[in-house]
Short mmCIF file of N, CA and C in Angstrom, two decimals:
data_model
loop_
_atom_site.label_atom_id
_atom_site.label_comp_id
_atom_site.label_asym_id
_atom_site.label_seq_id
_atom_site.Cartn_x
_atom_site.Cartn_y
_atom_site.Cartn_z
N MET A 84 0.85 -1.18 0.00
CA MET A 84 0.00 0.00 0.00
C MET A 84 0.90 1.23 0.00
N HIS A 85 1.27 1.71 -1.15
CA HIS A 85 2.22 2.80 -1.24
C HIS A 85 1.65 4.15 -0.80
N HIS A 86 0.34 4.25 -0.60
CA HIS A 86 -0.26 5.51 -0.14
C HIS A 86 -0.66 5.44 1.33
N SER A 87 -0.17 4.45 2.05
CA SER A 87 -0.56 4.27 3.45
C SER A 87 -0.17 5.47 4.30
N THR A 88 -1.04 5.81 5.24
CA THR A 88 -0.76 6.87 6.19
C THR A 88 0.14 6.35 7.31
N CYS A 89 -0.08 5.13 7.73
CA CYS A 89 0.68 4.54 8.83
C CYS A 89 1.69 3.53 8.28
N GLN A 90 2.75 3.36 9.02
CA GLN A 90 3.76 2.37 8.63
C GLN A 90 3.30 0.98 9.07
N GLY A 91 3.75 -0.02 8.36
CA GLY A 91 3.43 -1.39 8.75
C GLY A 91 2.23 -1.94 8.02
N LYS A 92 1.66 -2.97 8.61
CA LYS A 92 0.57 -3.71 8.00
C LYS A 92 -0.71 -2.88 7.95
N GLY A 93 -1.39 -2.88 6.81
CA GLY A 93 -2.64 -2.16 6.67
C GLY A 93 -3.68 -3.02 5.98
N LYS A 94 -4.95 -2.66 6.16
CA LYS A 94 -6.04 -3.42 5.55
C LYS A 94 -7.19 -2.46 5.27
N ILE A 95 -7.73 -2.51 4.07
CA ILE A 95 -8.92 -1.71 3.75
C ILE A 95 -10.13 -2.45 4.31
N MET A 96 -10.86 -1.77 5.19
CA MET A 96 -12.04 -2.38 5.82
C MET A 96 -13.32 -2.02 5.06
N TYR A 97 -13.31 -0.87 4.40
CA TYR A 97 -14.52 -0.37 3.74
C TYR A 97 -14.10 0.66 2.70
N ALA A 98 -14.75 0.66 1.58
CA ALA A 98 -14.47 1.66 0.55
C ALA A 98 -15.78 2.03 -0.14
N TRP A 99 -15.87 3.26 -0.59
CA TRP A 99 -17.04 3.75 -1.31
C TRP A 99 -16.54 4.69 -2.38
N ALA A 100 -17.23 4.75 -3.52
CA ALA A 100 -16.81 5.61 -4.63
C ALA A 100 -17.99 6.47 -5.09
N LYS A 101 -17.66 7.56 -5.74
CA LYS A 101 -18.67 8.50 -6.26
C LYS A 101 -19.73 7.76 -7.07
N ASP A 102 -20.97 8.17 -6.86
CA ASP A 102 -22.14 7.64 -7.57
C ASP A 102 -22.51 6.21 -7.18
N ALA A 103 -21.80 5.63 -6.22
CA ALA A 103 -22.20 4.30 -5.72
C ALA A 103 -23.35 4.49 -4.74
N PRO A 104 -24.23 3.50 -4.62
CA PRO A 104 -25.33 3.64 -3.67
C PRO A 104 -24.80 3.61 -2.23
N PRO A 105 -25.55 4.17 -1.28
CA PRO A 105 -25.14 4.09 0.12
C PRO A 105 -24.95 2.63 0.53
N ALA A 106 -24.05 2.39 1.44
CA ALA A 106 -23.78 1.02 1.88
C ALA A 106 -23.84 0.96 3.40
N GLU A 107 -24.38 -0.13 3.91
CA GLU A 107 -24.42 -0.38 5.34
C GLU A 107 -23.92 -1.79 5.59
N MET A 108 -23.19 -1.95 6.67
CA MET A 108 -22.74 -3.29 7.06
C MET A 108 -23.94 -4.04 7.62
N PRO A 109 -24.00 -5.36 7.42
CA PRO A 109 -25.08 -6.14 8.04
C PRO A 109 -25.00 -6.05 9.57
N LYS A 110 -26.11 -6.26 10.24
CA LYS A 110 -26.13 -6.25 11.69
C LYS A 110 -25.19 -7.33 12.23
N ASN A 111 -24.59 -7.04 13.36
CA ASN A 111 -23.69 -7.97 14.07
C ASN A 111 -22.41 -8.28 13.31
N VAL A 112 -22.01 -7.38 12.42
CA VAL A 112 -20.72 -7.52 11.72
C VAL A 112 -19.79 -6.46 12.28
N GLY A 113 -18.54 -6.84 12.50
CA GLY A 113 -17.60 -5.88 13.05
C GLY A 113 -16.17 -6.23 12.69
N PHE A 114 -15.26 -5.34 13.06
CA PHE A 114 -13.83 -5.52 12.84
C PHE A 114 -13.14 -5.32 14.18
N GLU A 115 -12.30 -6.25 14.56
CA GLU A 115 -11.59 -6.13 15.82
C GLU A 115 -10.43 -5.14 15.68
N VAL A 116 -10.35 -4.22 16.59
CA VAL A 116 -9.26 -3.25 16.63
C VAL A 116 -8.59 -3.37 17.99
N GLY A 117 -7.29 -3.46 18.01
CA GLY A 117 -6.60 -3.50 19.29
C GLY A 117 -5.53 -4.56 19.38
N ASN A 118 -5.63 -5.62 18.64
CA ASN A 118 -4.60 -6.64 18.66
C ASN A 118 -3.72 -6.48 17.42
N GLU A 119 -4.14 -7.08 16.33
CA GLU A 119 -3.36 -7.00 15.09
C GLU A 119 -3.41 -5.59 14.51
N TYR A 120 -4.57 -4.93 14.62
CA TYR A 120 -4.73 -3.58 14.09
C TYR A 120 -5.01 -2.65 15.26
N GLU A 121 -4.13 -1.68 15.47
CA GLU A 121 -4.22 -0.80 16.63
C GLU A 121 -5.02 0.47 16.34
N TYR A 122 -5.08 0.90 15.08
CA TYR A 122 -5.72 2.16 14.72
C TYR A 122 -6.71 1.96 13.59
N VAL A 123 -7.67 2.89 13.51
CA VAL A 123 -8.56 2.99 12.36
C VAL A 123 -8.28 4.36 11.75
N VAL A 124 -7.95 4.40 10.46
CA VAL A 124 -7.66 5.65 9.77
C VAL A 124 -8.75 5.88 8.72
N LEU A 125 -9.37 7.04 8.76
CA LEU A 125 -10.40 7.41 7.79
C LEU A 125 -9.79 8.41 6.82
N GLN A 126 -9.84 8.09 5.54
CA GLN A 126 -9.36 9.00 4.50
C GLN A 126 -10.52 9.37 3.59
N VAL A 127 -10.62 10.65 3.28
CA VAL A 127 -11.63 11.15 2.35
C VAL A 127 -10.89 11.89 1.24
N HIS A 128 -11.17 11.53 0.00
CA HIS A 128 -10.50 12.14 -1.14
C HIS A 128 -11.55 12.78 -2.06
N TYR A 129 -11.31 14.01 -2.43
CA TYR A 129 -12.21 14.72 -3.35
C TYR A 129 -11.46 14.97 -4.66
N ALA A 130 -12.17 14.83 -5.78
CA ALA A 130 -11.56 15.03 -7.09
C ALA A 130 -11.35 16.51 -7.39
N HIS A 131 -12.24 17.36 -6.85
CA HIS A 131 -12.18 18.79 -7.14
C HIS A 131 -12.54 19.57 -5.87
N PRO A 132 -12.09 20.81 -5.74
CA PRO A 132 -12.51 21.64 -4.60
C PRO A 132 -14.03 21.82 -4.62
N LEU A 133 -14.61 21.94 -3.44
CA LEU A 133 -16.06 22.09 -3.32
C LEU A 133 -16.45 23.56 -3.35
N ASP A 134 -17.58 23.86 -4.01
CA ASP A 134 -18.10 25.22 -4.06
C ASP A 134 -19.09 25.48 -2.93
N ALA A 135 -19.56 24.42 -2.28
CA ALA A 135 -20.56 24.54 -1.22
C ALA A 135 -20.15 23.61 -0.07
N PRO A 136 -20.75 23.81 1.11
CA PRO A 136 -20.45 22.92 2.22
C PRO A 136 -20.74 21.46 1.87
N ASP A 137 -19.97 20.57 2.42
CA ASP A 137 -20.11 19.13 2.17
C ASP A 137 -20.93 18.50 3.28
N ASN A 138 -21.91 17.70 2.93
CA ASN A 138 -22.75 17.02 3.92
C ASN A 138 -22.52 15.52 3.93
N ALA A 139 -21.43 15.06 3.35
CA ALA A 139 -21.11 13.63 3.37
C ALA A 139 -20.79 13.22 4.80
N GLY A 140 -21.01 11.96 5.12
CA GLY A 140 -20.72 11.51 6.48
C GLY A 140 -20.50 10.02 6.57
N VAL A 141 -19.87 9.64 7.64
CA VAL A 141 -19.63 8.24 7.96
C VAL A 141 -19.97 8.07 9.44
N THR A 142 -20.70 7.03 9.77
CA THR A 142 -21.02 6.73 11.16
C THR A 142 -20.21 5.51 11.58
N ILE A 143 -19.45 5.64 12.64
CA ILE A 143 -18.68 4.52 13.17
C ILE A 143 -19.18 4.23 14.57
N SER A 144 -19.60 3.00 14.80
CA SER A 144 -20.05 2.57 16.13
C SER A 144 -19.03 1.59 16.67
N TYR A 145 -18.83 1.61 17.98
CA TYR A 145 -17.88 0.69 18.57
C TYR A 145 -18.44 0.10 19.86
N SER A 146 -17.85 -1.01 20.24
CA SER A 146 -18.27 -1.71 21.45
C SER A 146 -17.05 -2.35 22.08
N ASN A 147 -17.08 -2.53 23.38
CA ASN A 147 -16.00 -3.26 24.05
C ASN A 147 -16.27 -4.76 24.05
N ASN A 148 -17.41 -5.18 23.53
CA ASN A 148 -17.75 -6.60 23.47
C ASN A 148 -17.02 -7.27 22.33
N GLN A 149 -16.71 -8.54 22.52
CA GLN A 149 -16.08 -9.31 21.45
C GLN A 149 -17.04 -10.30 20.86
#
């Protein structure tokens, strides 16, 4: 991953592209963070500068349950 923000092992957990429909993970699906993967990095890339405020969003929920 030559564009990685962090050094070391990385994994894409979720990706979305322009004009794709909204996506939601199925209920009771999750990714463990803390052992093999210590951080979650969110990157947002825009093709062009925006002329108006952006209302895009991502909701991340977490739990201490395994």
